[in-house]
Coordinates of C-alpha atoms and ligand atoms in Angstrom, one line a residue:
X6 CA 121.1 123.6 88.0
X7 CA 121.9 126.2 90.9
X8 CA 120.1 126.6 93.7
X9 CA 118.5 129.6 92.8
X10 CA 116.7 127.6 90.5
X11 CA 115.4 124.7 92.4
X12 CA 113.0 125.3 95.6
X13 CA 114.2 125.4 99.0
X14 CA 112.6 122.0 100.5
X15 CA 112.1 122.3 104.2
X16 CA 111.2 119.0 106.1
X17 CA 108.3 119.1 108.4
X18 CA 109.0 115.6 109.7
X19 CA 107.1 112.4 108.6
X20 CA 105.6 112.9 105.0
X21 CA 104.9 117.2 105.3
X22 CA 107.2 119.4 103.4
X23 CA 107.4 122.9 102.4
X24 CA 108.6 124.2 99.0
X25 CA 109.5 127.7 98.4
X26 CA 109.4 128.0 94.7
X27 CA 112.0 130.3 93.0
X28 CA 109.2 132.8 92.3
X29 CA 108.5 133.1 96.1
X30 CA 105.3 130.9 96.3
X31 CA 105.0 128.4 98.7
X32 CA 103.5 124.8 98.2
X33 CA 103.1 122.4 101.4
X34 CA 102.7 118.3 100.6
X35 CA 101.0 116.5 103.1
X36 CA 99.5 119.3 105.4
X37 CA 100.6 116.9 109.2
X38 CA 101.7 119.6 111.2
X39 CA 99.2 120.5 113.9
X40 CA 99.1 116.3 115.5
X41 CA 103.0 115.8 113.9
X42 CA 105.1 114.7 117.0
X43 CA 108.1 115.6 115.0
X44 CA 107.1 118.3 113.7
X45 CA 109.3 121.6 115.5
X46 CA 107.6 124.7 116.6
X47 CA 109.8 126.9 114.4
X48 CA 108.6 125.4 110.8
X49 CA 104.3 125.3 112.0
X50 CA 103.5 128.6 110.9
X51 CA 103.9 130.0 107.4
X52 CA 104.6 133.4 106.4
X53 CA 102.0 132.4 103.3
X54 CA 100.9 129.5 101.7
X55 CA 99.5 129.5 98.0
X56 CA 99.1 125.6 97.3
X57 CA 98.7 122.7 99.6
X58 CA 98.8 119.0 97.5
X59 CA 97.6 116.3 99.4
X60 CA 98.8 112.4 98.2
X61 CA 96.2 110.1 100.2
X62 CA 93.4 110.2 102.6
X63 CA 95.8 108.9 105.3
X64 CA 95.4 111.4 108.6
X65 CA 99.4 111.3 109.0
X66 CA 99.2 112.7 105.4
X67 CA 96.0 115.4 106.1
X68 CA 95.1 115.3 109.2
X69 CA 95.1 119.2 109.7
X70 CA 94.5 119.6 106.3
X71 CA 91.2 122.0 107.3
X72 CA 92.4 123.5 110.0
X73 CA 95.8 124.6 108.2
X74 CA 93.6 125.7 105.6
X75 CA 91.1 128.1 107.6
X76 CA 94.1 129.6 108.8
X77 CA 96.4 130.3 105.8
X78 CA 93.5 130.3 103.0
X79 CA 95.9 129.1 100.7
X80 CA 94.4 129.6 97.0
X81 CA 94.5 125.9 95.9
X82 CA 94.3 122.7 97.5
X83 CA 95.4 120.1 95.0
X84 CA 93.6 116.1 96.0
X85 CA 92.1 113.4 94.7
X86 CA 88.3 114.0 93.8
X87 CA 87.0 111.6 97.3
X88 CA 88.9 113.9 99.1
X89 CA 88.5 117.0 97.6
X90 CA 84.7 116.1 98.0
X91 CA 85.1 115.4 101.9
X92 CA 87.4 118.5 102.4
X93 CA 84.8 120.8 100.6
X94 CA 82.1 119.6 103.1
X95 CA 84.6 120.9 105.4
X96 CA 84.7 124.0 104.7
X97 CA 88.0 123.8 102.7
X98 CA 87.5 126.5 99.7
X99 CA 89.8 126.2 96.5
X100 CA 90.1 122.9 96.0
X101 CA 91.4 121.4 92.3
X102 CA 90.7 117.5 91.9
X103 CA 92.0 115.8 89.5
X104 CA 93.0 112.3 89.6
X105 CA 95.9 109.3 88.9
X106 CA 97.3 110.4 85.4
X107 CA 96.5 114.1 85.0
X108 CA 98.0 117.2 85.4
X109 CA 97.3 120.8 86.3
X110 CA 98.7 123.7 86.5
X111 CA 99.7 124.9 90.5
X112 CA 101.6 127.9 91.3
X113 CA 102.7 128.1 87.2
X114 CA 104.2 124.7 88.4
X115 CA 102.6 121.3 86.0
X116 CA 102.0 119.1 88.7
X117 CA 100.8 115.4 87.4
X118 CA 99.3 112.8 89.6
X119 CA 100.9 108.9 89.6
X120 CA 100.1 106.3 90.9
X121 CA 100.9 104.8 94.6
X122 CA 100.4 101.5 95.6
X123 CA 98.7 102.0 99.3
X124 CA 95.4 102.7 100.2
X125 CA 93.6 105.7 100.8
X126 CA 90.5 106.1 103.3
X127 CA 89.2 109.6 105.6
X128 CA 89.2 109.6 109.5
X129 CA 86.0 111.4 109.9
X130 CA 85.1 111.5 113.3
X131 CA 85.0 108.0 114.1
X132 CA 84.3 106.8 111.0
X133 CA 86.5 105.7 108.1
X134 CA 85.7 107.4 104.7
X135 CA 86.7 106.2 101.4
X136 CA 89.6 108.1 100.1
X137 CA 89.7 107.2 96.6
X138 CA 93.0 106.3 95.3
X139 CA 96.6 106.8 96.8
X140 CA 99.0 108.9 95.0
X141 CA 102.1 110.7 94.1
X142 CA 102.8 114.3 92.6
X143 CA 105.6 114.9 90.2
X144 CA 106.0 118.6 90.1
X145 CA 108.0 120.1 87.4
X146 CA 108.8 124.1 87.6
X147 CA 108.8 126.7 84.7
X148 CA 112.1 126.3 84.5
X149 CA 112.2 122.5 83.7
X150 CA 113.3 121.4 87.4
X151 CA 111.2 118.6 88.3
X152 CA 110.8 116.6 91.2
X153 CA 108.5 113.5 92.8
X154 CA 106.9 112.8 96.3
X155 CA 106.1 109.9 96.3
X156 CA 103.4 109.9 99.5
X157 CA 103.3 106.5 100.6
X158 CA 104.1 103.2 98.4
X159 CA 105.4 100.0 97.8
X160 CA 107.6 99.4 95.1
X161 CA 106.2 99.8 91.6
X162 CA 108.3 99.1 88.4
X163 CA 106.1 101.8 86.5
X164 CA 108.4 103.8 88.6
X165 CA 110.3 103.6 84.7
X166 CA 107.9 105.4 83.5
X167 CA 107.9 108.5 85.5
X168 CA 111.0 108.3 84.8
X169 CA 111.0 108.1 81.3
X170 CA 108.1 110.6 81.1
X171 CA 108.1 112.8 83.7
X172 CA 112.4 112.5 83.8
X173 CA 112.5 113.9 88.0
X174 CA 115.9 114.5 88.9
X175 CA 115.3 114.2 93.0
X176 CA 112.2 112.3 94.7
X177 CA 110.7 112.2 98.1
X178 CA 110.7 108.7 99.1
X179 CA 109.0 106.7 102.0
X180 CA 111.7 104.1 104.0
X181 CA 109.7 103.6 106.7
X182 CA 108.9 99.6 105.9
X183 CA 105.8 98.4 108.1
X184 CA 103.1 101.1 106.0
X185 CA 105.3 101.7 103.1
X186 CA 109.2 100.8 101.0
X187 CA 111.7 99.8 103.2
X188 CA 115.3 100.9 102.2
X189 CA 115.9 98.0 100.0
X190 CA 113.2 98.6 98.0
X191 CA 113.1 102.3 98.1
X192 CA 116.9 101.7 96.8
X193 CA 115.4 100.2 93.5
X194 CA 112.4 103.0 93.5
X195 CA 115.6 105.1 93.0
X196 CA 117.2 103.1 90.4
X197 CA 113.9 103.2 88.6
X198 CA 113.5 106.9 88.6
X199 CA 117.1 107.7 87.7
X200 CA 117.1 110.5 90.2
X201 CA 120.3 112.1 91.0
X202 CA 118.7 112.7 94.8
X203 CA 116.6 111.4 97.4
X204 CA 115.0 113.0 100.2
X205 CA 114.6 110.0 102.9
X206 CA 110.5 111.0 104.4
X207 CA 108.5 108.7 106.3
X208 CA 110.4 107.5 108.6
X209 CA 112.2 107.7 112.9
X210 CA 108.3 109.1 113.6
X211 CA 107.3 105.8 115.3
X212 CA 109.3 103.5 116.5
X213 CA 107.7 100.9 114.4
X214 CA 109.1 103.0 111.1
X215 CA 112.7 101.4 111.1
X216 CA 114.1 102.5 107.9
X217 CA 117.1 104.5 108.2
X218 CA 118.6 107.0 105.4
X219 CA 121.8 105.3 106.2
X220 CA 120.2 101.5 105.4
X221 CA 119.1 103.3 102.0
X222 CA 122.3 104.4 101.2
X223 CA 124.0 101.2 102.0
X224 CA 121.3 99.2 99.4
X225 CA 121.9 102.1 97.3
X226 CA 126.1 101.0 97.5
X227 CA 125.2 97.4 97.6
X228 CA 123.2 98.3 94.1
X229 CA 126.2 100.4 92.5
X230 CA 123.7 103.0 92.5
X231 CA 124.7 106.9 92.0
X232 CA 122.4 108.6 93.7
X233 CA 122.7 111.1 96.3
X234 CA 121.2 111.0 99.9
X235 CA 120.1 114.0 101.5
X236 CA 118.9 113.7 105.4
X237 CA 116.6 116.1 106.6
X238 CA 116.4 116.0 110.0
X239 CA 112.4 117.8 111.0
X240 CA 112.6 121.2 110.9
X241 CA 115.9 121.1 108.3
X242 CA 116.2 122.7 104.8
X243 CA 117.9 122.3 101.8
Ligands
LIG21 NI1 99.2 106.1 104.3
LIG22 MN1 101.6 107.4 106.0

C-alpha cells in the first residue's frame, strides 16, 4: 500500500490523533487537546474537522471534547450511547452512538466498535458520570486500509479476533502501564492483531506512564515478533 493510500496520522500527544483520510477529510480520536500538556501549539487548530470518535469517557480521552466541537462543528461525533447522551446535553450536535460490536459508516470510512477492557465514567463538574463501556475503533477505508486505536486497555486475547475479523494492518496502542498495557503486554496485543505497525500512544505524558516505545520494541524482539515501531514524538506525522 503507498502512502497515498493510507492517512497521514499526526500525533497529538497522549491518546489524541489526527487522520487525514486520502479523500481530504479529517477524523480526530480522542479530542485532548485544549488541557493536553503535550500537546504543541502548532497541531491545536484544524483547518477542518469532519469526524471526531471518542473511545471512553476518560477526560484525558474527551476532555475538550465540547469545546473542540463548538468551534470546528465537525459533522459527526462518533461515542458510546452514555456519552453521546451527556455530550448532547452539552450542546454537542451530530452525534452517532453506537455501541461495543457495531459499525457505521464515518467519513465513507466503516468504523466498528471493540471492546476495551478499562473503565469508562464522565468528569462533570465535580461529579463522576457513568460512561458506559470502554472501547476501541477499528477503522477500515474505502480502499480496504484498515487500522485500530485501541483507547485504553489491558491485554485481551479477543485481540484474535479483530484480527481475524477486522484483519488491521497498524494499531494504536497504549504502553503506558499504571492505567493501561505496559510494553510487554502491549508486545503480545501486537502479536495478537498481526499488525505489521504500531503507533506507541499513551505514554511520557506523566511521569507515572513509564512505558517506552523502545521497551516495546525490545518485548517485541524478545517475542521474535515482526512488527514495526513507529515513534511519534507530539506534534509528529507519519
Ligand atoms: Ni482511561
Ligand atoms: Mn487514559
Amino acid at each position: 500500500m503507498n502512502e497515498q493510500q493510507r492517512p497521514r496520522f499526526t500525533y497529538l500527544g497522549h491518546s489524541t490523533v489526527r487522520c487525514d483520510l486520502p479523500g481530504g477529510q479529517v477524523i480526530l480520536i480522542d479530542p485532548w487537546i485544549d488541557s493536553n500538556p503535550v500537546c504543541p501549539q502548532a497541531v491545536r487548530t484544524f483547518d477542518r474537522l469532519d469526524a471526531i470518535l471518542i473511545t471512553h469517557g476518560h477526560a484525558d480521552h474527551m476532555g475538550d471534547a465540547v469545546e473542540i466541537c463548538q468551534r470546528h462543528k465537525p459533522k459527526t461525533v462518533v461515542a458510546n450511547f452514555e456519552i453521546c447522551q451527556w455530550l448532547t446535553s452539552h450542546g454537542v450536535t451530530g452525534c452517532s452512538p453506537m455501541n461495543t460490536g457495531g459499525a457505521q459508516e464515518v467519513c465513507g470510512a466503516r468504523v466498528t466498535m471493540v471492546p476495551a477492557l478499562h473503565s469508562s465514567s464522565i468528569q462533570d463538574g465535580d461529579r463522576l458520570v457513568y460512561g458506559g463501556d470502554p472501547g476501541g475503533y477499528v477503522v477500515r477505508l474505502a480502499n480496504g486500509f484498515t487500522f485500530y486505536h485501541a483507547g485504553d486497555t489491558a491485554l485481551f486475547s479477543d485481540m484474535r479476533l479483530i484480527a481475524e475479523l477486522l484483519a488491521p494492518t497498524l494499531a494504536f496502542l497504549p504502553i503506558g502501564d499504571l492505567f493501561t498495557m505496559d510494553p510487554r503486554q502491549a508486545a503480545h496485543a501486537a502479536r495478537y492483531l498481526e499488525v505489521e505497525q504500531v503507533i506507541p500512544v499513551h505514554w511520557g505524558t506523566f511521569p507515572a506512564l513509564t512505558g517506552t516505545p523502545e521497551g516495546l520494541r525490545a518485548e517485541l524482539d524478545a517475542l521474535r515478533v515482526a512488527c514495526e515501531v513507529i515513534t511519534l514524538a507530539p506534534g509528529e506525522s507519519w
